[in-house]
Amino acid sequence: MRRNKWSKLELASLELKKINKLIWRSGYSIPELLVVMVIIGGLFFLGSDTLFAPQRKNTSETTINTLLAEISNQQNKSMSGDIGSGTVQNSYGLYFTSTSYTTFRGTVYSGGNSTNFTTTLHPDLRFSTIDLPSSQIIFATSSGSIQGYSASHNSVVLQDSVGSVTKTLRFNQYGVVESVQ
């Protein structure tokens, strides 16, 4: 019977040495890792504008859609003869500030009225221009047309301060939003 010239212990020791060499040789140096991290970071930085721009656009589009629904709702309440919590048919309207809009009941906006409902805009959005008489739209009872309408003062401009997107809502005398540009 032929015997190996290596003992089992020596063979195991040689195997461990080979494994150690493979492990230590297959790693990356710190400079190599830093170069890869800088490249990946640069690509992320360059691509971040396209990654986050759709969210900003979606925020302004959602705000416009919500505002259009609120305008339509207030006009419908005026036209349908909604009396709210009172006994007399009311006019309904919207009051605009640079960072919010408020839906209200009555012929004049009153900040202290408990039936008012204020919607605050997303922090990146603001009304940069409020070109309406007294910063408000009031819909007439029954007809739903805008009370005190002025053809030269009939718009609000919503601006995204981060993405520099602007949307202009222009109203006609019947209370309809003619255009969103």
Short mmCIF file of N, CA and C in Angstrom, two decimals:
data_model
loop_
_atom_site.label_atom_id
_atom_site.label_comp_id
_atom_site.label_asym_id
_atom_site.label_seq_id
_atom_site.Cartn_x
_atom_site.Cartn_y
_atom_site.Cartn_z
N MET A 1 0.83 -1.15 0.00
CA MET A 1 0.00 0.00 0.00
C MET A 1 0.89 1.24 0.00
N ARG A 2 0.54 2.13 -0.85
CA ARG A 2 1.35 3.30 -1.01
C ARG A 2 0.85 4.41 -0.09
N ARG A 3 1.72 5.11 0.53
CA ARG A 3 1.35 6.17 1.47
C ARG A 3 1.66 7.53 0.86
N ASN A 4 0.78 8.50 1.13
CA ASN A 4 1.03 9.87 0.71
C ASN A 4 2.17 10.43 1.52
N LYS A 5 2.91 11.26 0.86
CA LYS A 5 3.99 11.83 1.62
C LYS A 5 3.51 13.01 2.47
N TRP A 6 2.28 13.49 2.26
CA TRP A 6 1.72 14.58 3.06
C TRP A 6 0.73 14.02 4.06
N SER A 7 0.80 14.52 5.22
CA SER A 7 -0.18 14.09 6.22
C SER A 7 -1.47 14.88 6.01
N LYS A 8 -2.54 14.40 6.58
CA LYS A 8 -3.83 15.08 6.46
C LYS A 8 -3.77 16.49 7.02
N LEU A 9 -3.05 16.68 8.08
CA LEU A 9 -2.93 18.01 8.69
C LEU A 9 -2.20 18.96 7.76
N GLU A 10 -1.17 18.48 7.12
CA GLU A 10 -0.42 19.33 6.20
C GLU A 10 -1.27 19.68 4.98
N LEU A 11 -2.06 18.72 4.49
CA LEU A 11 -2.95 19.00 3.35
C LEU A 11 -4.00 20.05 3.71
N ALA A 12 -4.55 19.95 4.89
CA ALA A 12 -5.55 20.92 5.34
C ALA A 12 -4.92 22.29 5.46
N SER A 13 -3.71 22.36 5.95
CA SER A 13 -3.01 23.63 6.09
C SER A 13 -2.75 24.25 4.72
N LEU A 14 -2.35 23.43 3.75
CA LEU A 14 -2.13 23.94 2.40
C LEU A 14 -3.43 24.46 1.78
N GLU A 15 -4.52 23.75 1.99
CA GLU A 15 -5.83 24.18 1.47
C GLU A 15 -6.22 25.52 2.07
N LEU A 16 -6.03 25.71 3.36
CA LEU A 16 -6.35 26.98 4.01
C LEU A 16 -5.51 28.11 3.45
N LYS A 17 -4.25 27.84 3.18
CA LYS A 17 -3.38 28.87 2.61
C LYS A 17 -3.87 29.28 1.22
N LYS A 18 -4.27 28.30 0.40
CA LYS A 18 -4.79 28.59 -0.94
C LYS A 18 -6.07 29.43 -0.85
N ILE A 19 -6.94 29.04 0.06
CA ILE A 19 -8.20 29.77 0.23
C ILE A 19 -7.92 31.20 0.69
N ASN A 20 -7.01 31.37 1.64
CA ASN A 20 -6.64 32.71 2.11
C ASN A 20 -6.11 33.57 0.97
N LYS A 21 -5.25 32.99 0.13
CA LYS A 21 -4.70 33.75 -0.99
C LYS A 21 -5.82 34.18 -1.94
N LEU A 22 -6.75 33.29 -2.22
CA LEU A 22 -7.86 33.64 -3.11
C LEU A 22 -8.73 34.75 -2.52
N ILE A 23 -8.99 34.65 -1.24
CA ILE A 23 -9.84 35.66 -0.60
C ILE A 23 -9.16 37.01 -0.62
N TRP A 24 -7.91 37.06 -0.28
CA TRP A 24 -7.23 38.34 -0.19
C TRP A 24 -6.90 38.91 -1.56
N ARG A 25 -6.74 38.09 -2.56
CA ARG A 25 -6.45 38.57 -3.89
C ARG A 25 -7.70 39.08 -4.60
N SER A 26 -8.87 38.55 -4.30
CA SER A 26 -10.08 38.89 -5.03
C SER A 26 -10.74 40.19 -4.55
N GLY A 27 -10.24 40.82 -3.53
CA GLY A 27 -10.83 42.06 -3.01
C GLY A 27 -10.43 43.27 -3.83
N TYR A 28 -11.06 44.41 -3.53
CA TYR A 28 -10.76 45.66 -4.22
C TYR A 28 -10.02 46.58 -3.27
N SER A 29 -9.19 47.40 -3.83
CA SER A 29 -8.47 48.35 -3.00
C SER A 29 -9.37 49.55 -2.71
N ILE A 30 -9.03 50.31 -1.70
CA ILE A 30 -9.82 51.49 -1.32
C ILE A 30 -9.89 52.50 -2.46
N PRO A 31 -8.79 52.80 -3.14
CA PRO A 31 -8.90 53.75 -4.27
C PRO A 31 -9.85 53.27 -5.37
N GLU A 32 -9.85 51.96 -5.65
CA GLU A 32 -10.78 51.44 -6.65
C GLU A 32 -12.23 51.63 -6.21
N LEU A 33 -12.50 51.35 -4.96
CA LEU A 33 -13.86 51.53 -4.44
C LEU A 33 -14.27 53.00 -4.49
N LEU A 34 -13.36 53.91 -4.14
CA LEU A 34 -13.67 55.34 -4.17
C LEU A 34 -13.99 55.82 -5.58
N VAL A 35 -13.22 55.35 -6.56
CA VAL A 35 -13.47 55.75 -7.95
C VAL A 35 -14.87 55.30 -8.39
N VAL A 36 -15.21 54.07 -8.09
CA VAL A 36 -16.54 53.56 -8.46
C VAL A 36 -17.64 54.35 -7.75
N MET A 37 -17.45 54.66 -6.47
CA MET A 37 -18.46 55.41 -5.72
C MET A 37 -18.63 56.82 -6.29
N VAL A 38 -17.53 57.46 -6.68
CA VAL A 38 -17.61 58.80 -7.27
C VAL A 38 -18.35 58.75 -8.60
N ILE A 39 -18.07 57.76 -9.42
CA ILE A 39 -18.76 57.63 -10.71
C ILE A 39 -20.25 57.41 -10.50
N ILE A 40 -20.63 56.51 -9.60
CA ILE A 40 -22.04 56.25 -9.33
C ILE A 40 -22.72 57.49 -8.75
N GLY A 41 -22.04 58.17 -7.84
CA GLY A 41 -22.60 59.40 -7.26
C GLY A 41 -22.81 60.48 -8.32
N GLY A 42 -21.86 60.62 -9.23
CA GLY A 42 -21.99 61.60 -10.31
C GLY A 42 -23.15 61.28 -11.23
N LEU A 43 -23.31 60.01 -11.57
CA LEU A 43 -24.44 59.61 -12.41
C LEU A 43 -25.77 59.86 -11.70
N PHE A 44 -25.83 59.58 -10.42
CA PHE A 44 -27.06 59.84 -9.66
C PHE A 44 -27.37 61.33 -9.62
N PHE A 45 -26.33 62.14 -9.41
CA PHE A 45 -26.52 63.60 -9.37
C PHE A 45 -27.04 64.11 -10.71
N LEU A 46 -26.46 63.64 -11.80
CA LEU A 46 -26.90 64.08 -13.13
C LEU A 46 -28.32 63.60 -13.43
N GLY A 47 -28.66 62.42 -12.96
CA GLY A 47 -29.99 61.88 -13.24
C GLY A 47 -31.05 62.28 -12.26
N SER A 48 -30.67 62.90 -11.15
CA SER A 48 -31.66 63.22 -10.11
C SER A 48 -32.70 64.22 -10.58
N ASP A 49 -32.33 65.12 -11.48
CA ASP A 49 -33.30 66.10 -11.98
C ASP A 49 -34.43 65.39 -12.73
N THR A 50 -34.08 64.40 -13.53
CA THR A 50 -35.13 63.68 -14.25
C THR A 50 -35.87 62.71 -13.35
N LEU A 51 -35.23 62.29 -12.27
CA LEU A 51 -35.92 61.40 -11.34
C LEU A 51 -37.00 62.12 -10.55
N PHE A 52 -36.74 63.38 -10.15
CA PHE A 52 -37.66 64.08 -9.27
C PHE A 52 -38.55 65.08 -9.99
N ALA A 53 -38.28 65.43 -11.22
CA ALA A 53 -39.12 66.38 -11.96
C ALA A 53 -40.55 65.88 -12.15
N PRO A 54 -40.79 64.60 -12.45
CA PRO A 54 -42.18 64.16 -12.60
C PRO A 54 -43.00 64.35 -11.33
N GLN A 55 -42.38 64.22 -10.17
CA GLN A 55 -43.12 64.42 -8.93
C GLN A 55 -43.56 65.87 -8.80
N ARG A 56 -42.68 66.82 -9.14
CA ARG A 56 -43.05 68.23 -9.07
C ARG A 56 -44.18 68.54 -10.04
N LYS A 57 -44.08 67.99 -11.26
CA LYS A 57 -45.12 68.21 -12.25
C LYS A 57 -46.43 67.62 -11.76
N ASN A 58 -46.36 66.45 -11.18
CA ASN A 58 -47.55 65.79 -10.67
C ASN A 58 -48.19 66.61 -9.56
N THR A 59 -47.37 67.23 -8.70
CA THR A 59 -47.89 68.05 -7.61
C THR A 59 -48.66 69.25 -8.16
N SER A 60 -48.10 69.94 -9.15
CA SER A 60 -48.80 71.11 -9.70
C SER A 60 -50.05 70.69 -10.46
N GLU A 61 -49.99 69.57 -11.19
CA GLU A 61 -51.18 69.09 -11.92
C GLU A 61 -52.28 68.68 -10.94
N THR A 62 -51.92 68.01 -9.87
CA THR A 62 -52.91 67.61 -8.86
C THR A 62 -53.54 68.84 -8.22
N THR A 63 -52.72 69.84 -7.91
CA THR A 63 -53.25 71.07 -7.31
C THR A 63 -54.21 71.77 -8.26
N ILE A 64 -53.86 71.85 -9.53
CA ILE A 64 -54.74 72.48 -10.53
C ILE A 64 -56.07 71.72 -10.60
N ASN A 65 -56.00 70.39 -10.67
CA ASN A 65 -57.22 69.59 -10.76
C ASN A 65 -58.09 69.76 -9.52
N THR A 66 -57.47 69.80 -8.35
CA THR A 66 -58.23 70.00 -7.11
C THR A 66 -58.86 71.38 -7.09
N LEU A 67 -58.11 72.39 -7.50
CA LEU A 67 -58.63 73.76 -7.54
C LEU A 67 -59.80 73.87 -8.52
N LEU A 68 -59.67 73.26 -9.69
CA LEU A 68 -60.77 73.29 -10.66
C LEU A 68 -62.02 72.62 -10.10
N ALA A 69 -61.84 71.53 -9.37
CA ALA A 69 -62.98 70.85 -8.75
C ALA A 69 -63.62 71.73 -7.68
N GLU A 70 -62.80 72.43 -6.90
CA GLU A 70 -63.33 73.33 -5.86
C GLU A 70 -64.11 74.49 -6.49
N ILE A 71 -63.57 75.05 -7.57
CA ILE A 71 -64.25 76.15 -8.27
C ILE A 71 -65.61 75.67 -8.78
N SER A 72 -65.61 74.52 -9.42
CA SER A 72 -66.86 73.97 -9.94
C SER A 72 -67.85 73.67 -8.82
N ASN A 73 -67.37 73.15 -7.72
CA ASN A 73 -68.23 72.84 -6.58
C ASN A 73 -68.87 74.11 -6.01
N GLN A 74 -68.08 75.15 -5.84
CA GLN A 74 -68.61 76.41 -5.31
C GLN A 74 -69.64 77.01 -6.27
N GLN A 75 -69.37 76.94 -7.56
CA GLN A 75 -70.31 77.46 -8.55
C GLN A 75 -71.61 76.65 -8.53
N ASN A 76 -71.49 75.34 -8.45
CA ASN A 76 -72.68 74.48 -8.40
C ASN A 76 -73.53 74.75 -7.17
N LYS A 77 -72.89 74.99 -6.02
CA LYS A 77 -73.64 75.32 -4.81
C LYS A 77 -74.43 76.60 -5.00
N SER A 78 -73.82 77.61 -5.62
CA SER A 78 -74.51 78.88 -5.86
C SER A 78 -75.69 78.68 -6.81
N MET A 79 -75.49 77.90 -7.84
CA MET A 79 -76.53 77.71 -8.85
C MET A 79 -77.68 76.84 -8.35
N SER A 80 -77.38 75.88 -7.49
CA SER A 80 -78.41 74.94 -7.05
C SER A 80 -79.25 75.47 -5.90
N GLY A 81 -78.86 76.60 -5.35
CA GLY A 81 -79.65 77.16 -4.25
C GLY A 81 -79.31 76.55 -2.91
N ASP A 82 -78.11 76.04 -2.76
CA ASP A 82 -77.66 75.47 -1.49
C ASP A 82 -77.75 76.54 -0.40
N ILE A 83 -78.44 76.20 0.69
CA ILE A 83 -78.59 77.18 1.77
C ILE A 83 -77.60 76.95 2.90
N GLY A 84 -76.78 75.92 2.78
CA GLY A 84 -75.80 75.65 3.83
C GLY A 84 -76.51 75.39 5.14
N SER A 85 -76.08 76.04 6.21
CA SER A 85 -76.71 75.84 7.52
C SER A 85 -77.74 76.93 7.80
N GLY A 86 -77.99 77.82 6.83
CA GLY A 86 -78.95 78.91 7.04
C GLY A 86 -80.29 78.61 6.40
N THR A 87 -81.06 79.67 6.18
CA THR A 87 -82.38 79.51 5.58
C THR A 87 -82.50 80.26 4.26
N VAL A 88 -81.48 81.02 3.89
CA VAL A 88 -81.50 81.84 2.69
C VAL A 88 -80.48 81.29 1.70
N GLN A 89 -80.84 81.32 0.40
CA GLN A 89 -79.91 80.88 -0.63
C GLN A 89 -78.67 81.77 -0.61
N ASN A 90 -77.51 81.15 -0.69
CA ASN A 90 -76.24 81.88 -0.57
C ASN A 90 -75.45 81.90 -1.86
N SER A 91 -74.61 82.91 -1.96
CA SER A 91 -73.56 82.90 -2.97
C SER A 91 -72.37 82.16 -2.35
N TYR A 92 -71.55 81.60 -3.21
CA TYR A 92 -70.34 80.90 -2.75
C TYR A 92 -69.17 81.41 -3.56
N GLY A 93 -67.98 81.33 -2.97
CA GLY A 93 -66.81 81.82 -3.68
C GLY A 93 -65.51 81.26 -3.17
N LEU A 94 -64.44 81.78 -3.75
CA LEU A 94 -63.08 81.41 -3.36
C LEU A 94 -62.27 82.67 -3.16
N TYR A 95 -61.45 82.65 -2.11
CA TYR A 95 -60.55 83.75 -1.80
C TYR A 95 -59.12 83.23 -1.91
N PHE A 96 -58.26 83.96 -2.60
CA PHE A 96 -56.89 83.51 -2.87
C PHE A 96 -55.86 84.33 -2.09
N THR A 97 -54.87 83.64 -1.52
CA THR A 97 -53.66 84.27 -1.01
C THR A 97 -52.50 83.61 -1.74
N SER A 98 -51.29 84.06 -1.51
CA SER A 98 -50.16 83.51 -2.25
C SER A 98 -49.89 82.04 -1.92
N THR A 99 -50.27 81.58 -0.73
CA THR A 99 -49.96 80.20 -0.33
C THR A 99 -51.18 79.33 -0.09
N SER A 100 -52.39 79.87 -0.32
CA SER A 100 -53.59 79.08 -0.07
C SER A 100 -54.78 79.66 -0.81
N TYR A 101 -55.87 78.91 -0.78
CA TYR A 101 -57.15 79.44 -1.24
C TYR A 101 -58.21 78.97 -0.26
N THR A 102 -59.26 79.78 -0.10
CA THR A 102 -60.30 79.50 0.88
C THR A 102 -61.65 79.49 0.19
N THR A 103 -62.42 78.44 0.41
CA THR A 103 -63.80 78.42 -0.08
C THR A 103 -64.67 79.02 1.02
N PHE A 104 -65.64 79.83 0.61
CA PHE A 104 -66.49 80.50 1.60
C PHE A 104 -67.91 80.65 1.09
N ARG A 105 -68.80 80.99 2.01
CA ARG A 105 -70.20 81.22 1.71
C ARG A 105 -70.51 82.68 1.97
N GLY A 106 -71.25 83.31 1.06
CA GLY A 106 -71.64 84.70 1.25
C GLY A 106 -71.20 85.57 0.09
N THR A 107 -71.58 86.84 0.15
CA THR A 107 -71.26 87.77 -0.94
C THR A 107 -69.92 88.47 -0.75
N VAL A 108 -69.33 88.34 0.43
CA VAL A 108 -68.02 88.94 0.73
C VAL A 108 -67.24 87.95 1.58
N TYR A 109 -65.94 87.81 1.31
CA TYR A 109 -65.09 86.94 2.11
C TYR A 109 -64.90 87.55 3.49
N SER A 110 -65.09 86.72 4.52
CA SER A 110 -64.84 87.13 5.90
C SER A 110 -63.91 86.09 6.52
N GLY A 111 -62.70 86.50 6.85
CA GLY A 111 -61.69 85.58 7.35
C GLY A 111 -62.08 84.83 8.61
N GLY A 112 -62.91 85.41 9.45
CA GLY A 112 -63.26 84.78 10.72
C GLY A 112 -64.44 83.83 10.66
N ASN A 113 -65.02 83.63 9.50
CA ASN A 113 -66.20 82.78 9.39
C ASN A 113 -65.83 81.31 9.59
N SER A 114 -66.57 80.63 10.46
CA SER A 114 -66.25 79.24 10.80
C SER A 114 -66.59 78.27 9.67
N THR A 115 -67.40 78.69 8.70
CA THR A 115 -67.74 77.78 7.59
C THR A 115 -66.72 77.83 6.46
N ASN A 116 -65.75 78.72 6.55
CA ASN A 116 -64.69 78.78 5.54
C ASN A 116 -63.85 77.52 5.59
N PHE A 117 -63.33 77.14 4.44
CA PHE A 117 -62.42 76.00 4.39
C PHE A 117 -61.18 76.42 3.59
N THR A 118 -60.03 76.42 4.26
CA THR A 118 -58.78 76.86 3.63
C THR A 118 -57.95 75.66 3.20
N THR A 119 -57.47 75.71 1.98
CA THR A 119 -56.58 74.69 1.44
C THR A 119 -55.21 75.33 1.25
N THR A 120 -54.21 74.80 1.94
CA THR A 120 -52.85 75.32 1.84
C THR A 120 -52.13 74.59 0.71
N LEU A 121 -51.43 75.34 -0.10
CA LEU A 121 -50.71 74.76 -1.23
C LEU A 121 -49.48 73.99 -0.76
N HIS A 122 -49.00 73.08 -1.60
CA HIS A 122 -47.75 72.38 -1.36
C HIS A 122 -46.65 73.43 -1.18
N PRO A 123 -45.65 73.19 -0.32
CA PRO A 123 -44.61 74.20 -0.05
C PRO A 123 -43.87 74.71 -1.30
N ASP A 124 -43.79 73.91 -2.36
CA ASP A 124 -43.11 74.34 -3.58
C ASP A 124 -44.00 75.18 -4.49
N LEU A 125 -45.29 75.27 -4.17
CA LEU A 125 -46.24 75.99 -5.03
C LEU A 125 -46.71 77.28 -4.38
N ARG A 126 -47.05 78.25 -5.23
CA ARG A 126 -47.64 79.49 -4.73
C ARG A 126 -48.40 80.16 -5.86
N PHE A 127 -49.34 81.01 -5.48
CA PHE A 127 -50.02 81.84 -6.47
C PHE A 127 -49.16 83.09 -6.64
N SER A 128 -48.44 83.17 -7.75
CA SER A 128 -47.53 84.29 -7.96
C SER A 128 -48.28 85.55 -8.38
N THR A 129 -49.40 85.37 -9.07
CA THR A 129 -50.23 86.50 -9.48
C THR A 129 -51.69 86.16 -9.20
N ILE A 130 -52.36 87.06 -8.48
CA ILE A 130 -53.79 86.92 -8.23
C ILE A 130 -54.44 88.17 -8.82
N ASP A 131 -54.86 88.05 -10.07
CA ASP A 131 -55.43 89.19 -10.78
C ASP A 131 -56.95 89.07 -10.80
N LEU A 132 -57.54 89.22 -9.62
CA LEU A 132 -59.00 89.16 -9.43
C LEU A 132 -59.41 90.32 -8.55
N PRO A 133 -60.62 90.85 -8.74
CA PRO A 133 -61.09 91.91 -7.84
C PRO A 133 -61.11 91.41 -6.39
N SER A 134 -60.44 92.10 -5.51
CA SER A 134 -60.34 91.75 -4.08
C SER A 134 -59.81 90.33 -3.85
N SER A 135 -59.05 89.81 -4.80
CA SER A 135 -58.44 88.46 -4.71
C SER A 135 -59.48 87.37 -4.51
N GLN A 136 -60.68 87.57 -5.03
CA GLN A 136 -61.74 86.58 -4.82
C GLN A 136 -62.64 86.42 -6.04
N ILE A 137 -63.28 85.27 -6.10
CA ILE A 137 -64.32 84.99 -7.08
C ILE A 137 -65.57 84.67 -6.29
N ILE A 138 -66.67 85.35 -6.60
CA ILE A 138 -67.94 85.06 -5.95
C ILE A 138 -68.95 84.72 -7.04
N PHE A 139 -69.57 83.55 -6.92
CA PHE A 139 -70.54 83.10 -7.90
C PHE A 139 -71.94 83.55 -7.49
N ALA A 140 -72.67 84.13 -8.44
CA ALA A 140 -74.02 84.63 -8.18
C ALA A 140 -74.98 83.46 -7.99
N THR A 141 -75.97 83.67 -7.11
CA THR A 141 -76.99 82.64 -6.90
C THR A 141 -77.77 82.45 -8.20
N SER A 142 -78.23 81.26 -8.43
CA SER A 142 -79.00 80.84 -9.60
C SER A 142 -78.18 80.78 -10.89
N SER A 143 -77.52 81.87 -11.29
CA SER A 143 -76.82 81.87 -12.59
C SER A 143 -75.42 81.26 -12.52
N GLY A 144 -74.73 81.42 -11.40
CA GLY A 144 -73.36 80.92 -11.26
C GLY A 144 -72.32 81.79 -11.93
N SER A 145 -72.75 82.94 -12.47
CA SER A 145 -71.77 83.84 -13.09
C SER A 145 -70.97 84.55 -12.00
N ILE A 146 -69.83 85.10 -12.38
CA ILE A 146 -68.96 85.76 -11.40
C ILE A 146 -69.49 87.16 -11.13
N GLN A 147 -69.75 87.46 -9.86
CA GLN A 147 -70.21 88.79 -9.47
C GLN A 147 -69.04 89.77 -9.59
N GLY A 148 -69.32 90.95 -10.15
CA GLY A 148 -68.28 91.97 -10.28
C GLY A 148 -67.18 91.57 -11.24
N TYR A 149 -67.51 90.78 -12.26
CA TYR A 149 -66.51 90.28 -13.21
C TYR A 149 -65.83 91.43 -13.94
N SER A 150 -64.53 91.32 -14.12
CA SER A 150 -63.76 92.29 -14.88
C SER A 150 -62.93 91.53 -15.91
N ALA A 151 -63.12 91.84 -17.17
CA ALA A 151 -62.39 91.15 -18.24
C ALA A 151 -60.88 91.38 -18.15
N SER A 152 -60.49 92.48 -17.54
CA SER A 152 -59.05 92.76 -17.43
C SER A 152 -58.43 92.20 -16.15
N HIS A 153 -59.27 91.74 -15.23
CA HIS A 153 -58.79 91.14 -13.97
C HIS A 153 -59.52 89.82 -13.78
N ASN A 154 -59.02 88.78 -14.45
CA ASN A 154 -59.76 87.52 -14.46
C ASN A 154 -58.88 86.27 -14.39
N SER A 155 -57.74 86.36 -13.72
CA SER A 155 -56.84 85.19 -13.73
C SER A 155 -56.06 85.05 -12.43
N VAL A 156 -55.58 83.83 -12.22
CA VAL A 156 -54.62 83.53 -11.16
C VAL A 156 -53.50 82.71 -11.79
N VAL A 157 -52.29 82.89 -11.28
CA VAL A 157 -51.14 82.16 -11.81
C VAL A 157 -50.55 81.32 -10.69
N LEU A 158 -50.50 80.01 -10.92
CA LEU A 158 -49.90 79.07 -9.97
C LEU A 158 -48.48 78.80 -10.44
N GLN A 159 -47.51 78.97 -9.55
CA GLN A 159 -46.11 78.80 -9.91
C GLN A 159 -45.44 77.77 -9.02
N ASP A 160 -44.66 76.90 -9.65
CA ASP A 160 -43.83 75.92 -8.95
C ASP A 160 -42.47 76.57 -8.76
N SER A 161 -42.11 76.88 -7.53
CA SER A 161 -40.87 77.60 -7.26
C SER A 161 -39.62 76.77 -7.52
N VAL A 162 -39.74 75.45 -7.51
CA VAL A 162 -38.58 74.59 -7.72
C VAL A 162 -38.37 74.32 -9.21
N GLY A 163 -39.42 73.92 -9.89
CA GLY A 163 -39.28 73.56 -11.29
C GLY A 163 -39.59 74.69 -12.25
N SER A 164 -39.90 75.86 -11.74
CA SER A 164 -40.25 77.06 -12.52
C SER A 164 -41.34 76.80 -13.56
N VAL A 165 -42.32 75.98 -13.19
CA VAL A 165 -43.49 75.73 -14.03
C VAL A 165 -44.58 76.69 -13.60
N THR A 166 -45.25 77.34 -14.55
CA THR A 166 -46.36 78.22 -14.21
C THR A 166 -47.61 77.78 -14.95
N LYS A 167 -48.74 77.90 -14.28
CA LYS A 167 -50.04 77.58 -14.86
C LYS A 167 -50.95 78.77 -14.61
N THR A 168 -51.53 79.30 -15.68
CA THR A 168 -52.44 80.44 -15.57
C THR A 168 -53.87 79.96 -15.77
N LEU A 169 -54.74 80.26 -14.81
CA LEU A 169 -56.16 79.96 -14.92
C LEU A 169 -56.88 81.25 -15.26
N ARG A 170 -57.57 81.27 -16.40
CA ARG A 170 -58.29 82.46 -16.85
C ARG A 170 -59.79 82.16 -16.84
N PHE A 171 -60.57 83.05 -16.21
CA PHE A 171 -62.01 82.86 -16.05
C PHE A 171 -62.79 83.74 -17.03
N ASN A 172 -63.97 83.25 -17.47
CA ASN A 172 -64.87 84.13 -18.21
C ASN A 172 -65.97 84.61 -17.27
N GLN A 173 -66.87 85.46 -17.77
CA GLN A 173 -67.90 86.07 -16.91
C GLN A 173 -68.89 85.05 -16.37
N TYR A 174 -68.95 83.86 -16.99
CA TYR A 174 -69.90 82.84 -16.55
C TYR A 174 -69.31 81.94 -15.47
N GLY A 175 -68.09 82.21 -15.08
CA GLY A 175 -67.46 81.43 -14.02
C GLY A 175 -66.75 80.19 -14.52
N VAL A 176 -66.61 80.08 -15.81
CA VAL A 176 -65.96 78.92 -16.41
C VAL A 176 -64.47 79.23 -16.59
N VAL A 177 -63.63 78.27 -16.25
CA VAL A 177 -62.20 78.43 -16.48
C VAL A 177 -61.99 78.21 -17.98
N GLU A 178 -61.68 79.29 -18.68
CA GLU A 178 -61.52 79.23 -20.14
C GLU A 178 -60.23 78.53 -20.54
N SER A 179 -59.18 78.78 -19.80
CA SER A 179 -57.91 78.17 -20.19
C SER A 179 -57.02 77.94 -18.98
N VAL A 180 -56.23 76.88 -19.10
CA VAL A 180 -55.17 76.59 -18.15
C VAL A 180 -53.91 76.46 -18.99
N GLN A 181 -53.03 77.46 -18.88
CA GLN A 181 -51.82 77.46 -19.71
C GLN A 181 -50.59 77.35 -18.85
#
